[in-house]
Amino acid sequence: MKKILTLALVLVAGVAQAQSSFVKKELVNRILVLQQAAIEQTAQTLVARPAMQLQQQAAMALQTRVPPEKREAAAKLVQQDLKQYVEEVGPQVRQQAVKLGPSTIGALLEEKFTEDELKQLITIIESPVNRKFMQMGGDFERALGEKLVAQTQSLVAARVKVLEQAVVKHLGLPPPADSKAAAPAGKTPKK
């Protein structure tokens, strides 16, 4: 009889744990939906960063290395390329960020918060639990950013390279030194 009672308690505890785990996952999913805009913003920031850096470099080059009569036309071409880069790469990186949300932010939420805390987080924005959640923002961003960079690095790097080349061309500047290193094998540069 004692064995049957023990077995019954173990089974009940297992069912309760499974229900709790399911409820916790649902709460985490709800939070991810509520935080989707912030996740997408993280991705957009990662995409925009190299474009902003190139824009700053192009602005300096326009003022110092491009003849005044060619500056306006070159600036427009640079702006078009920067805009095209953000419009093409941004949605892809944002989509990947949302896709990675459950395995990064969601995993951290499940690990660091109880079911009750997740409920409070959803319903009471000004609660102490919300402060805890907000403090983890850096961890979320770091976790998502690391995976997002790893999974989209080749896409972004390739497009940034093309963008750099277009900007250099629009500005009428010689190609960067690393472009010369990529010359076909067997050809020696003229001295």
CSV table of C-alpha atoms in Angstrom, one decimal, residues 28 31-32 34-35 38 105 108-109 112-113 117-118 121-122 125 127-140:
chain,number,residue,atom,x,y,z
A,28,VAL,CA,7.3,33.4,-21.8
A,31,ILE,CA,6.3,38.2,-23.0
A,32,LEU,CA,8.2,37.6,-26.3
A,34,LEU,CA,5.0,41.9,-26.0
A,35,GLN,CA,8.7,42.5,-26.5
A,38,ALA,CA,12.4,45.7,-28.7
A,105,ILE,CA,15.5,35.7,-24.5
A,108,LEU,CA,16.7,33.4,-20.1
A,109,LEU,CA,13.2,34.2,-19.0
A,112,LYS,CA,15.6,33.3,-14.3
A,113,PHE,CA,11.9,33.8,-13.6
A,117,GLU,CA,7.0,36.3,-11.6
A,118,LEU,CA,6.2,35.9,-15.3
A,121,LEU,CA,5.8,40.9,-15.3
A,122,ILE,CA,2.9,40.7,-17.8
A,125,ILE,CA,4.5,47.0,-15.3
A,127,SER,CA,6.4,45.9,-10.1
A,128,PRO,CA,9.8,44.9,-8.6
A,129,VAL,CA,9.7,42.0,-11.1
A,130,ASN,CA,9.7,44.5,-13.9
A,131,ARG,CA,12.9,46.1,-12.6
A,132,LYS,CA,14.5,42.7,-12.5
A,133,PHE,CA,13.4,42.1,-16.1
A,134,MET,CA,14.7,45.5,-17.2
A,135,GLN,CA,18.0,44.9,-15.6
A,136,MET,CA,18.4,41.8,-17.7
A,137,GLY,CA,18.0,43.8,-20.9
A,138,GLY,CA,21.8,43.7,-21.5
A,139,ASP,CA,21.8,39.9,-21.1
A,140,PHE,CA,18.9,39.6,-23.5
